[in-house]
CSV table of C-alpha atoms and ligand atoms in Angstrom, one decimal:
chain,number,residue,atom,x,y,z
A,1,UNK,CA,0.0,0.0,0.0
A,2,UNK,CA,1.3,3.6,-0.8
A,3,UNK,CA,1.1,6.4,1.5
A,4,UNK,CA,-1.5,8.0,-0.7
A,5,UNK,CA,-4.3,4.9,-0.6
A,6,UNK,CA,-3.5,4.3,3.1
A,7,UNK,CA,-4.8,7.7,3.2
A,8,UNK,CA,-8.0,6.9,1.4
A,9,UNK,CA,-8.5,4.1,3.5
A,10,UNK,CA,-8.1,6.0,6.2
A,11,UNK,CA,-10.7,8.6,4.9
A,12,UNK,CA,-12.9,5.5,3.8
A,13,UNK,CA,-12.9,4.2,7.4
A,14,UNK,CA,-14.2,7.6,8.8
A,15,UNK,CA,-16.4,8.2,6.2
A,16,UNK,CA,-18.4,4.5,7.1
A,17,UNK,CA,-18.3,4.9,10.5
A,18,UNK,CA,-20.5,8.0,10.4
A,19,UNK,CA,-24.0,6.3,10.0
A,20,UNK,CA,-25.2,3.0,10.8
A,21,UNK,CA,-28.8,2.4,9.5
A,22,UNK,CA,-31.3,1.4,12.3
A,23,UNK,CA,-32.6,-2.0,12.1
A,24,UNK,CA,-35.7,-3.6,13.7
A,25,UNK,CA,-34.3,-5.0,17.0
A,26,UNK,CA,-35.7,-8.7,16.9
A,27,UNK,CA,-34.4,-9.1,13.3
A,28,UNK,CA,-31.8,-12.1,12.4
A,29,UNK,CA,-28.1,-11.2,11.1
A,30,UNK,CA,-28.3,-10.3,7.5
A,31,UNK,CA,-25.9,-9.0,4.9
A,32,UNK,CA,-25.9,-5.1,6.3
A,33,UNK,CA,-24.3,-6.9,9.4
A,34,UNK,CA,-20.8,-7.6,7.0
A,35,UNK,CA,-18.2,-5.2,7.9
A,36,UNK,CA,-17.5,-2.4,5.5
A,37,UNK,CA,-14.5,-3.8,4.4
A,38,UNK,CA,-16.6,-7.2,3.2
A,39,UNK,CA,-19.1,-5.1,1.4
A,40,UNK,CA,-16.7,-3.5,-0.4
A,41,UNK,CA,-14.9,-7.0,-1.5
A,42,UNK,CA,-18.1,-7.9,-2.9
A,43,UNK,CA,-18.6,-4.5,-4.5
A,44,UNK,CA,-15.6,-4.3,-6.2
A,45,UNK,CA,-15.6,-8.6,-7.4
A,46,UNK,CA,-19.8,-7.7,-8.2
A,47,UNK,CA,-20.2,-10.7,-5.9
A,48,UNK,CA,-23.0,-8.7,-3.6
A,49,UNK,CA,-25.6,-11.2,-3.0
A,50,UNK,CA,-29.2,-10.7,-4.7
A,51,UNK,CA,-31.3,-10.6,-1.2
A,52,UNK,CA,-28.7,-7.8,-0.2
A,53,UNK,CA,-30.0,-5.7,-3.1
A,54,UNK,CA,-33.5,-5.8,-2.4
A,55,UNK,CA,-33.4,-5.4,1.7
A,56,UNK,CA,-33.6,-1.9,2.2
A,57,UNK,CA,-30.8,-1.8,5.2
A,58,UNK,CA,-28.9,-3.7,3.1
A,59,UNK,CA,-29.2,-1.5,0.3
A,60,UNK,CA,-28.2,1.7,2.8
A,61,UNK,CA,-24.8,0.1,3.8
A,62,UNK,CA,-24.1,-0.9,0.6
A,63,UNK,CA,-24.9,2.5,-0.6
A,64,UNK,CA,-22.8,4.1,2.1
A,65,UNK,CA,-19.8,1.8,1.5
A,66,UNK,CA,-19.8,2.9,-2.0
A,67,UNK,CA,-20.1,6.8,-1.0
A,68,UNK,CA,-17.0,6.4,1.1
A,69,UNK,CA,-14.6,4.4,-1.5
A,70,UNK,CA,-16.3,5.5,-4.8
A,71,UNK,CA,-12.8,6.2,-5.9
A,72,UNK,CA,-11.6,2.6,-5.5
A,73,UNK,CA,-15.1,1.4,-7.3
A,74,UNK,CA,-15.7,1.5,-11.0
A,75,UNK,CA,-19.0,3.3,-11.9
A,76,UNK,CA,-19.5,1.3,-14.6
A,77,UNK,CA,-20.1,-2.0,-11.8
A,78,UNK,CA,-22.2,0.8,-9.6
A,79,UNK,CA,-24.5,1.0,-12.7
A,80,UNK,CA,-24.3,-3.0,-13.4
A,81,UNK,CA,-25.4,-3.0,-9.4
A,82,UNK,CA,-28.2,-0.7,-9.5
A,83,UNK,CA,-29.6,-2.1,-12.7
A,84,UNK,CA,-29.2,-5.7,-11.1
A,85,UNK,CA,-31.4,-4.4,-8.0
A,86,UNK,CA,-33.8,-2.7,-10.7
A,87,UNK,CA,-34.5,-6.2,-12.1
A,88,UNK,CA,-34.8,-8.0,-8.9
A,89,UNK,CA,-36.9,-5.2,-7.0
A,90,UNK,CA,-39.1,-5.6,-10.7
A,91,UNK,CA,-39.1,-9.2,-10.2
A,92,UNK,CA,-40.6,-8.9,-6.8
A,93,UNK,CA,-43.7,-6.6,-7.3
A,94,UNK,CA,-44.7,-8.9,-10.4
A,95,UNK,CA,-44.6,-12.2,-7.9
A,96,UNK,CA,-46.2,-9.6,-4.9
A,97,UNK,CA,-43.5,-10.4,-2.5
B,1,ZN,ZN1,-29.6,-5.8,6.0
Protein backbone atom coordinates (compact mmCIF):
# COMPACT_ATOMS: atom_id res chain seq x y z
CA UNK A 1 0.00 0.00 0.00
CA UNK A 2 1.32 3.57 -0.79
CA UNK A 3 1.08 6.40 1.50
CA UNK A 4 -1.48 7.96 -0.70
CA UNK A 5 -4.34 4.85 -0.59
CA UNK A 6 -3.45 4.34 3.11
CA UNK A 7 -4.85 7.74 3.16
CA UNK A 8 -7.99 6.87 1.41
CA UNK A 9 -8.53 4.13 3.52
CA UNK A 10 -8.09 6.00 6.24
CA UNK A 11 -10.75 8.63 4.86
CA UNK A 12 -12.90 5.53 3.81
CA UNK A 13 -12.93 4.20 7.44
CA UNK A 14 -14.17 7.56 8.80
CA UNK A 15 -16.35 8.17 6.20
CA UNK A 16 -18.36 4.48 7.12
CA UNK A 17 -18.29 4.94 10.52
CA UNK A 18 -20.50 8.02 10.38
CA UNK A 19 -23.99 6.31 10.02
CA UNK A 20 -25.23 2.98 10.79
CA UNK A 21 -28.83 2.35 9.49
CA UNK A 22 -31.31 1.42 12.31
CA UNK A 23 -32.60 -2.01 12.12
CA UNK A 24 -35.71 -3.62 13.67
CA UNK A 25 -34.34 -4.97 17.04
CA UNK A 26 -35.67 -8.73 16.90
CA UNK A 27 -34.42 -9.05 13.31
CA UNK A 28 -31.84 -12.15 12.42
CA UNK A 29 -28.14 -11.17 11.07
CA UNK A 30 -28.30 -10.28 7.48
CA UNK A 31 -25.91 -9.02 4.87
CA UNK A 32 -25.91 -5.08 6.28
CA UNK A 33 -24.26 -6.92 9.41
CA UNK A 34 -20.78 -7.56 6.99
CA UNK A 35 -18.18 -5.19 7.89
CA UNK A 36 -17.50 -2.45 5.50
CA UNK A 37 -14.50 -3.84 4.41
CA UNK A 38 -16.61 -7.21 3.23
CA UNK A 39 -19.14 -5.11 1.45
CA UNK A 40 -16.69 -3.55 -0.43
CA UNK A 41 -14.95 -7.02 -1.51
CA UNK A 42 -18.11 -7.85 -2.93
CA UNK A 43 -18.58 -4.52 -4.50
CA UNK A 44 -15.61 -4.30 -6.16
CA UNK A 45 -15.60 -8.60 -7.37
CA UNK A 46 -19.79 -7.71 -8.19
CA UNK A 47 -20.15 -10.72 -5.93
CA UNK A 48 -23.04 -8.70 -3.62
CA UNK A 49 -25.60 -11.19 -3.03
CA UNK A 50 -29.24 -10.70 -4.74
CA UNK A 51 -31.26 -10.64 -1.23
CA UNK A 52 -28.72 -7.75 -0.17
CA UNK A 53 -30.05 -5.65 -3.12
CA UNK A 54 -33.45 -5.77 -2.44
CA UNK A 55 -33.40 -5.45 1.70
CA UNK A 56 -33.63 -1.88 2.18
CA UNK A 57 -30.77 -1.81 5.19
CA UNK A 58 -28.89 -3.75 3.06
CA UNK A 59 -29.15 -1.48 0.32
CA UNK A 60 -28.22 1.66 2.80
CA UNK A 61 -24.84 0.10 3.82
CA UNK A 62 -24.12 -0.89 0.64
CA UNK A 63 -24.91 2.51 -0.57
CA UNK A 64 -22.81 4.08 2.13
CA UNK A 65 -19.79 1.82 1.52
CA UNK A 66 -19.82 2.95 -2.04
CA UNK A 67 -20.11 6.75 -1.04
CA UNK A 68 -17.04 6.37 1.12
CA UNK A 69 -14.65 4.38 -1.54
CA UNK A 70 -16.26 5.51 -4.79
CA UNK A 71 -12.76 6.21 -5.94
CA UNK A 72 -11.65 2.57 -5.51
CA UNK A 73 -15.13 1.43 -7.28
CA UNK A 74 -15.67 1.49 -11.00
CA UNK A 75 -18.97 3.28 -11.89
CA UNK A 76 -19.53 1.28 -14.60
CA UNK A 77 -20.07 -2.04 -11.83
CA UNK A 78 -22.20 0.81 -9.65
CA UNK A 79 -24.47 0.98 -12.72
CA UNK A 80 -24.29 -3.00 -13.37
CA UNK A 81 -25.44 -2.96 -9.37
CA UNK A 82 -28.25 -0.67 -9.52
CA UNK A 83 -29.55 -2.09 -12.67
CA UNK A 84 -29.24 -5.67 -11.08
CA UNK A 85 -31.43 -4.38 -8.05
CA UNK A 86 -33.81 -2.72 -10.68
CA UNK A 87 -34.48 -6.24 -12.14
CA UNK A 88 -34.84 -8.03 -8.93
CA UNK A 89 -36.93 -5.17 -7.02
CA UNK A 90 -39.13 -5.61 -10.69
CA UNK A 91 -39.09 -9.24 -10.19
CA UNK A 92 -40.64 -8.90 -6.80
CA UNK A 93 -43.73 -6.60 -7.29
CA UNK A 94 -44.75 -8.89 -10.45
CA UNK A 95 -44.62 -12.24 -7.88
CA UNK A 96 -46.17 -9.58 -4.94
CA UNK A 97 -43.51 -10.44 -2.50
ZN1 LIG B 1 -29.64 -5.76 5.97
Amino acid sequence: MTDDSEAKWAEFKAAVKVRKPEKAKGQPPCYCDASPQTILRDLLGGTIPDEALVRDCCWTEICRVWGGNSDAADIEQWRELCKRRGHLLARQDRWGI
